[in-house]
mmCIF file of C-alpha atoms in Angstrom:
data_model
loop_
_atom_site.group_PDB
_atom_site.id
_atom_site.type_symbol
_atom_site.label_atom_id
_atom_site.label_comp_id
_atom_site.label_asym_id
_atom_site.label_seq_id
_atom_site.Cartn_x
_atom_site.Cartn_y
_atom_site.Cartn_z
ATOM 1 C CA UNK B 1 0.000 0.000 0.000
ATOM 2 C CA UNK B 2 1.269 3.450 -0.805
ATOM 3 C CA UNK B 3 0.025 7.022 -0.776
ATOM 4 C CA UNK B 4 2.406 8.484 -3.321
ATOM 5 C CA UNK B 5 0.999 11.655 -4.807
ATOM 6 C CA UNK B 6 -1.573 12.021 -2.028
ATOM 7 C CA UNK B 7 -1.969 14.834 0.482
ATOM 8 C CA UNK B 8 -3.386 13.868 3.879
ATOM 9 C CA UNK B 9 -4.693 15.918 6.788
ATOM 10 C CA UNK B 10 -4.415 14.159 10.152
ATOM 11 C CA UNK B 11 -6.086 15.893 13.086
ATOM 12 C CA UNK B 12 -4.799 15.595 16.622
ATOM 13 C CA UNK B 13 -1.503 14.355 15.253
ATOM 14 C CA UNK B 14 0.828 15.728 17.907
ATOM 15 C CA UNK B 15 0.625 12.554 19.978
ATOM 16 C CA UNK B 16 -0.721 9.024 20.229
ATOM 17 C CA UNK B 17 -2.657 7.450 17.391
ATOM 18 C CA UNK B 18 -2.630 10.589 15.241
ATOM 19 C CA UNK B 19 1.145 10.867 15.534
ATOM 20 C CA UNK B 20 1.555 7.229 14.478
ATOM 21 C CA UNK B 21 -0.807 7.712 11.529
ATOM 22 C CA UNK B 22 1.067 10.787 10.324
ATOM 23 C CA UNK B 23 4.314 8.808 10.442
ATOM 24 C CA UNK B 24 2.808 5.837 8.576
ATOM 25 C CA UNK B 25 1.336 8.057 5.887
ATOM 26 C CA UNK B 26 4.616 9.890 5.346
ATOM 27 C CA UNK B 27 6.469 6.584 5.101
ATOM 28 C CA UNK B 28 3.927 5.520 2.472
ATOM 29 C CA UNK B 29 4.718 8.588 0.366
ATOM 30 C CA UNK B 30 2.013 11.060 1.359
ATOM 31 C CA UNK B 31 2.474 14.743 2.018
ATOM 32 C CA UNK B 32 1.022 15.280 5.492
ATOM 33 C CA UNK B 33 -0.627 18.207 7.240
ATOM 34 C CA UNK B 34 -0.075 17.518 10.939
ATOM 35 C CA UNK B 35 -2.881 19.210 12.827
ATOM 36 C CA UNK B 36 -2.391 20.017 16.494
ATOM 37 C CA UNK B 37 -3.992 22.064 19.238
ATOM 38 C CA UNK B 38 -1.937 20.704 22.105
ATOM 39 C CA UNK B 39 1.459 19.000 21.672
ATOM 40 C CA UNK B 40 2.722 21.842 19.487
ATOM 41 C CA UNK B 41 6.414 21.075 19.977
ATOM 42 C CA UNK B 42 5.897 17.423 19.080
ATOM 43 C CA UNK B 43 3.872 18.251 15.967
ATOM 44 C CA UNK B 44 6.391 20.795 14.710
ATOM 45 C CA UNK B 45 9.320 18.473 15.387
ATOM 46 C CA UNK B 46 7.595 15.677 13.480
ATOM 47 C CA UNK B 47 6.987 17.932 10.476
ATOM 48 C CA UNK B 48 10.584 19.120 10.515
ATOM 49 C CA UNK B 49 11.868 15.554 10.649
ATOM 50 C CA UNK B 50 9.650 14.490 7.733
ATOM 51 C CA UNK B 51 10.855 17.418 5.644
ATOM 52 C CA UNK B 52 14.499 16.744 6.500
ATOM 53 C CA UNK B 53 14.064 13.155 5.333
ATOM 54 C CA UNK B 54 12.835 14.204 1.905
ATOM 55 C CA UNK B 55 9.106 14.198 2.583
ATOM 56 C CA UNK B 56 6.647 17.056 2.609
ATOM 57 C CA UNK B 57 4.896 17.996 5.817
ATOM 58 C CA UNK B 58 3.201 20.944 7.432
ATOM 59 C CA UNK B 59 2.305 21.492 11.100
ATOM 60 C CA UNK B 60 -1.010 23.346 11.333
ATOM 61 C CA UNK B 61 -2.613 24.622 14.529
ATOM 62 C CA UNK B 62 -6.412 24.523 14.486
ATOM 63 C CA UNK B 63 -9.235 23.935 16.930
ATOM 64 C CA UNK B 64 -11.329 21.351 15.088
ATOM 65 C CA UNK B 65 -14.473 22.539 16.882
ATOM 66 C CA UNK B 66 -14.260 25.943 15.150
ATOM 67 C CA UNK B 67 -15.435 26.062 11.539
ATOM 68 C CA UNK B 68 -13.265 29.025 10.564
ATOM 69 C CA UNK B 69 -10.069 27.388 11.814
ATOM 70 C CA UNK B 70 -10.931 24.120 10.095
ATOM 71 C CA UNK B 71 -11.610 25.864 6.783
ATOM 72 C CA UNK B 72 -8.319 27.748 7.068
ATOM 73 C CA UNK B 73 -6.453 24.503 7.801
ATOM 74 C CA UNK B 74 -7.828 22.770 4.711
ATOM 75 C CA UNK B 75 -7.192 25.845 2.571
ATOM 76 C CA UNK B 76 -3.586 26.125 3.798
ATOM 77 C CA UNK B 77 -3.025 22.423 3.205
ATOM 78 C CA UNK B 78 -4.389 22.638 -0.330
ATOM 79 C CA UNK B 79 -2.361 25.742 -1.109
ATOM 80 C CA UNK B 80 0.968 24.637 0.372
ATOM 81 C CA UNK B 81 0.901 20.879 -0.226
ATOM 82 C CA UNK B 82 -1.107 20.780 -3.442
ATOM 83 C CA UNK B 83 -4.454 19.255 -2.543
ATOM 84 C CA UNK B 84 -6.447 17.301 0.017
ATOM 85 C CA UNK B 85 -6.974 13.651 -0.865
ATOM 86 C CA UNK B 86 -7.188 12.049 2.582
ATOM 87 C CA UNK B 87 -8.616 13.214 5.890
ATOM 88 C CA UNK B 88 -8.112 11.386 9.168
ATOM 89 C CA UNK B 89 -10.424 12.654 11.903
ATOM 90 C CA UNK B 90 -8.408 11.666 14.937
ATOM 91 C CA UNK B 91 -8.687 14.582 17.389
ATOM 92 C CA UNK B 92 -10.620 13.595 20.486
ATOM 93 C CA UNK B 93 -10.975 13.946 24.250
ATOM 94 C CA UNK B 94 -12.516 11.955 27.090
ATOM 95 C CA UNK B 95 -12.984 12.375 30.816
ATOM 96 C CA UNK B 96 -14.322 9.891 33.359
ATOM 97 C CA UNK B 97 -17.353 11.240 35.229
ATOM 98 C CA UNK B 98 -20.622 9.782 36.554
ATOM 99 C CA UNK B 99 -23.430 10.577 34.145
ATOM 100 C CA UNK B 100 -25.473 12.419 36.770
ATOM 101 C CA UNK B 101 -22.477 14.643 37.544
ATOM 102 C CA UNK B 102 -21.593 15.584 33.960
ATOM 103 C CA UNK B 103 -21.640 19.361 33.583
ATOM 104 C CA UNK B 104 -22.993 21.152 30.575
ATOM 105 C CA UNK B 105 -19.480 22.468 29.953
ATOM 106 C CA UNK B 106 -17.955 18.977 29.922
ATOM 107 C CA UNK B 107 -20.720 17.607 27.682
ATOM 108 C CA UNK B 108 -20.230 20.459 25.213
ATOM 109 C CA UNK B 109 -16.448 20.034 25.217
ATOM 110 C CA UNK B 110 -16.453 16.315 24.400
ATOM 111 C CA UNK B 111 -19.253 16.446 21.848
ATOM 112 C CA UNK B 112 -17.798 19.564 20.202
ATOM 113 C CA UNK B 113 -14.370 18.037 19.664
ATOM 114 C CA UNK B 114 -15.262 14.389 19.090
ATOM 115 C CA UNK B 115 -18.370 14.805 16.924
ATOM 116 C CA UNK B 116 -18.820 18.393 15.795
ATOM 117 C CA UNK B 117 -15.105 18.635 15.062
ATOM 118 C CA UNK B 118 -15.191 15.488 12.953
ATOM 119 C CA UNK B 119 -18.191 16.865 11.059
ATOM 120 C CA UNK B 120 -16.549 20.229 10.397
ATOM 121 C CA UNK B 121 -13.345 18.595 9.134
ATOM 122 C CA UNK B 122 -15.294 16.088 7.022
ATOM 123 C CA UNK B 123 -17.311 18.892 5.486
ATOM 124 C CA UNK B 124 -14.337 21.133 4.692
ATOM 125 C CA UNK B 125 -12.154 18.325 3.342
ATOM 126 C CA UNK B 126 -15.109 16.761 1.527
ATOM 127 C CA UNK B 127 -15.765 19.998 -0.320
ATOM 128 C CA UNK B 128 -12.117 20.196 -1.363
ATOM 129 C CA UNK B 129 -12.195 16.568 -2.564
ATOM 130 C CA UNK B 130 -15.437 17.141 -4.456
ATOM 131 C CA UNK B 131 -14.213 20.327 -6.108
ATOM 132 C CA UNK B 132 -10.952 18.703 -7.198
ATOM 133 C CA UNK B 133 -12.853 16.021 -9.093
ATOM 134 C CA UNK B 134 -10.381 13.436 -7.793
ATOM 135 C CA UNK B 135 -12.389 12.020 -4.898
ATOM 136 C CA UNK B 136 -10.692 10.913 -1.738
ATOM 137 C CA UNK B 137 -10.872 8.994 1.509
ATOM 138 C CA UNK B 138 -12.096 10.095 4.931
ATOM 139 C CA UNK B 139 -11.129 7.946 7.910
ATOM 140 C CA UNK B 140 -12.636 8.691 11.310
ATOM 141 C CA UNK B 141 -10.820 7.360 14.344
ATOM 142 C CA UNK B 142 -13.837 6.390 16.373
ATOM 143 C CA UNK B 143 -13.792 3.860 19.217
ATOM 144 C CA UNK B 144 -15.249 0.520 20.173
ATOM 145 C CA UNK B 145 -17.483 2.740 22.290
ATOM 146 C CA UNK B 146 -19.475 3.746 19.244
ATOM 147 C CA UNK B 147 -21.176 0.396 20.019
ATOM 148 C CA UNK B 148 -19.795 -0.834 23.342
ATOM 149 C CA UNK B 149 -20.934 0.865 26.591
ATOM 150 C CA UNK B 150 -18.299 2.542 28.753
ATOM 151 C CA UNK B 151 -19.628 3.450 32.221
ATOM 152 C CA UNK B 152 -18.516 6.883 33.491
ATOM 153 C CA UNK B 153 -17.960 8.071 29.910
ATOM 154 C CA UNK B 154 -21.441 9.092 28.775
ATOM 155 C CA UNK B 155 -20.494 12.119 26.618
ATOM 156 C CA UNK B 156 -17.649 10.185 25.000
ATOM 157 C CA UNK B 157 -19.868 7.235 24.092
ATOM 158 C CA UNK B 158 -22.604 9.529 22.798
ATOM 159 C CA UNK B 159 -20.139 11.382 20.596
ATOM 160 C CA UNK B 160 -18.661 8.170 19.187
ATOM 161 C CA UNK B 161 -22.108 6.699 18.580
ATOM 162 C CA UNK B 162 -22.963 9.859 16.676
ATOM 163 C CA UNK B 163 -19.750 9.526 14.693
ATOM 164 C CA UNK B 164 -20.840 6.051 13.577
ATOM 165 C CA UNK B 165 -24.046 7.397 12.041
ATOM 166 C CA UNK B 166 -22.307 10.466 10.608
ATOM 167 C CA UNK B 167 -19.912 8.104 8.815
ATOM 168 C CA UNK B 168 -22.741 5.990 7.416
ATOM 169 C CA UNK B 169 -24.685 8.983 6.129
ATOM 170 C CA UNK B 170 -21.573 10.615 4.715
ATOM 171 C CA UNK B 171 -20.561 7.411 2.913
ATOM 172 C CA UNK B 172 -23.856 7.481 1.015
ATOM 173 C CA UNK B 173 -23.932 11.206 0.307
ATOM 174 C CA UNK B 174 -20.306 11.481 -0.790
ATOM 175 C CA UNK B 175 -20.096 8.294 -2.868
ATOM 176 C CA UNK B 176 -21.183 10.097 -6.085
ATOM 177 C CA UNK B 177 -18.041 12.247 -5.713
ATOM 178 C CA UNK B 178 -15.848 9.134 -5.305
ATOM 179 C CA UNK B 179 -15.211 9.992 -1.676
ATOM 180 C CA UNK B 180 -15.054 6.991 0.635
ATOM 181 C CA UNK B 181 -15.847 7.306 4.347
ATOM 182 C CA UNK B 182 -15.030 4.718 7.023
ATOM 183 C CA UNK B 183 -14.419 4.467 10.760
ATOM 184 C CA UNK B 184 -11.584 2.799 12.615
ATOM 185 C CA UNK B 185 -12.656 1.755 16.122
ATOM 186 C CA UNK B 186 -9.718 1.151 18.462
ATOM 187 C CA UNK B 187 -10.095 -0.597 21.784
ATOM 188 C CA UNK B 188 -7.478 -0.096 24.500
ATOM 189 C CA UNK B 189 -4.378 1.553 23.018
ATOM 190 C CA UNK B 190 -1.133 2.523 24.743
ATOM 191 C CA UNK B 191 -1.300 6.304 24.241
ATOM 192 C CA UNK B 192 -1.051 9.376 26.499
ATOM 193 C CA UNK B 193 -4.850 9.491 26.883
ATOM 194 C CA UNK B 194 -4.575 6.145 28.712
ATOM 195 C CA UNK B 195 -1.680 7.084 30.994
ATOM 196 C CA UNK B 196 -3.775 6.474 34.121
ATOM 197 C CA UNK B 197 -4.606 2.951 33.006
ATOM 198 C CA UNK B 198 -1.052 2.215 31.926
ATOM 199 C CA UNK B 199 0.190 3.173 35.400
ATOM 200 C CA UNK B 200 -2.394 1.058 37.236
ATOM 201 C CA UNK B 201 -1.318 -2.611 37.540
ATOM 202 C CA UNK B 202 -4.810 -3.741 38.549
ATOM 203 C CA UNK B 203 -6.396 -2.146 35.488
ATOM 204 C CA UNK B 204 -3.704 -3.561 33.212
ATOM 205 C CA UNK B 205 -4.301 -7.024 34.651
ATOM 206 C CA UNK B 206 -8.037 -6.727 34.074
ATOM 207 C CA UNK B 207 -7.478 -5.557 30.508
ATOM 208 C CA UNK B 208 -5.301 -8.581 29.831
ATOM 209 C CA UNK B 209 -8.240 -10.712 30.971
ATOM 210 C CA UNK B 210 -11.005 -9.070 28.918
ATOM 211 C CA UNK B 211 -9.012 -8.544 25.713
ATOM 212 C CA UNK B 212 -8.870 -11.938 23.984
ATOM 213 C CA UNK B 213 -5.388 -11.356 22.542
ATOM 214 C CA UNK B 214 -4.229 -10.425 26.041
ATOM 215 C CA UNK B 215 -2.710 -6.970 25.598
ATOM 216 C CA UNK B 216 -3.287 -3.348 24.640
ATOM 217 C CA UNK B 217 -2.720 -2.208 21.074
ATOM 218 C CA UNK B 218 0.220 -0.164 19.906
ATOM 219 C CA UNK B 219 -0.683 3.065 18.063
ATOM 220 C CA UNK B 220 1.068 1.714 14.972
ATOM 221 C CA UNK B 221 -1.426 -1.147 14.777
ATOM 222 C CA UNK B 222 -4.263 1.351 14.444
ATOM 223 C CA UNK B 223 -2.236 3.366 11.934
ATOM 224 C CA UNK B 224 -1.848 0.325 9.682
ATOM 225 C CA UNK B 225 -5.633 -0.020 9.334
ATOM 226 C CA UNK B 226 -5.997 3.710 8.678
ATOM 227 C CA UNK B 227 -3.351 3.408 5.957
ATOM 228 C CA UNK B 228 -5.279 0.616 4.257
ATOM 229 C CA UNK B 229 -8.518 2.619 4.287
ATOM 230 C CA UNK B 230 -6.768 5.731 2.989
ATOM 231 C CA UNK B 231 -5.079 3.871 0.147
ATOM 232 C CA UNK B 232 -6.333 2.711 -3.224
ATOM 233 C CA UNK B 233 -6.166 -0.838 -1.857
ATOM 234 C CA UNK B 234 -9.504 0.024 -0.208
ATOM 235 C CA UNK B 235 -11.024 1.518 -3.362
ATOM 236 C CA UNK B 236 -14.262 -0.475 -2.947
ATOM 237 C CA UNK B 237 -14.561 0.020 0.805
ATOM 238 C CA UNK B 238 -16.939 2.588 2.261
ATOM 239 C CA UNK B 239 -19.556 2.955 4.977
ATOM 240 C CA UNK B 240 -18.121 0.552 7.551
ATOM 241 C CA UNK B 241 -16.427 0.470 10.941
ATOM 242 C CA UNK B 242 -13.227 -1.544 11.351
ATOM 243 C CA UNK B 243 -12.466 -2.712 14.879
ATOM 244 C CA UNK B 244 -8.861 -2.712 16.074
ATOM 245 C CA UNK B 245 -9.451 -4.028 19.550
ATOM 246 C CA UNK B 246 -7.877 -7.469 19.948
ATOM 247 C CA UNK B 247 -11.388 -8.902 20.091
ATOM 248 C CA UNK B 248 -12.426 -6.809 23.099
ATOM 249 C CA UNK B 249 -16.007 -6.219 21.929
ATOM 250 C CA UNK B 250 -16.460 -9.987 21.575
ATOM 251 C CA UNK B 251 -15.303 -10.793 25.105
ATOM 252 C CA UNK B 252 -17.580 -13.204 26.966
ATOM 253 C CA UNK B 253 -17.232 -15.658 29.825
ATOM 254 C CA UNK B 254 -18.855 -19.090 30.061
ATOM 255 C CA UNK B 255 -21.504 -19.427 32.763
#
């Protein structure tokens, strides 16, 4: 699989899964716009390293929950890198909190970034792909929690469930423009967002019990699936969610 001649925007690419995806895409030949809001130093260093190694990369600061900043990011990417053929909606946040204690502010924050932000980026990149006449691929980094309940994470689950249906609708509406839309749904992944879990031996032990393959994923394992969906190898693939969870959503115990 390669992305030679493609330009990709990866949101939330200063750390974790987004960082790994940006690296994979660059290694596959893509020019990459590395979006960040936090992790600025990491995003800029990654772009500089890609450029020094003969690739083409751009670090772009944008709050994905703000339409004007998203539009400017896509416009800058198109102008400086020569197009927008792939979008990876990766930016996301989560916070553990009992449902009855969730504040309006926290609800708005998670839904705005995880769902509204994905919509705004999909819309802006989708317009660029449509207008180019070349089509493209949109990959949303969702979660197993678009289907699988996650107590104490009500806003997160609601936003990811919404992202599932946004993907399905978008796949149908954008297909006439040769734009494919799919979700990647990671389970437990060793990234900064899971630092608390990674530092808790009891939680790590329990994860090893409920994940059939017995371990957390590496960010690169999620990036490999995103690369497939972004590439022409997935030219007939649209409208689906691809689980990268070691079988976690299928976990069951005999009675």
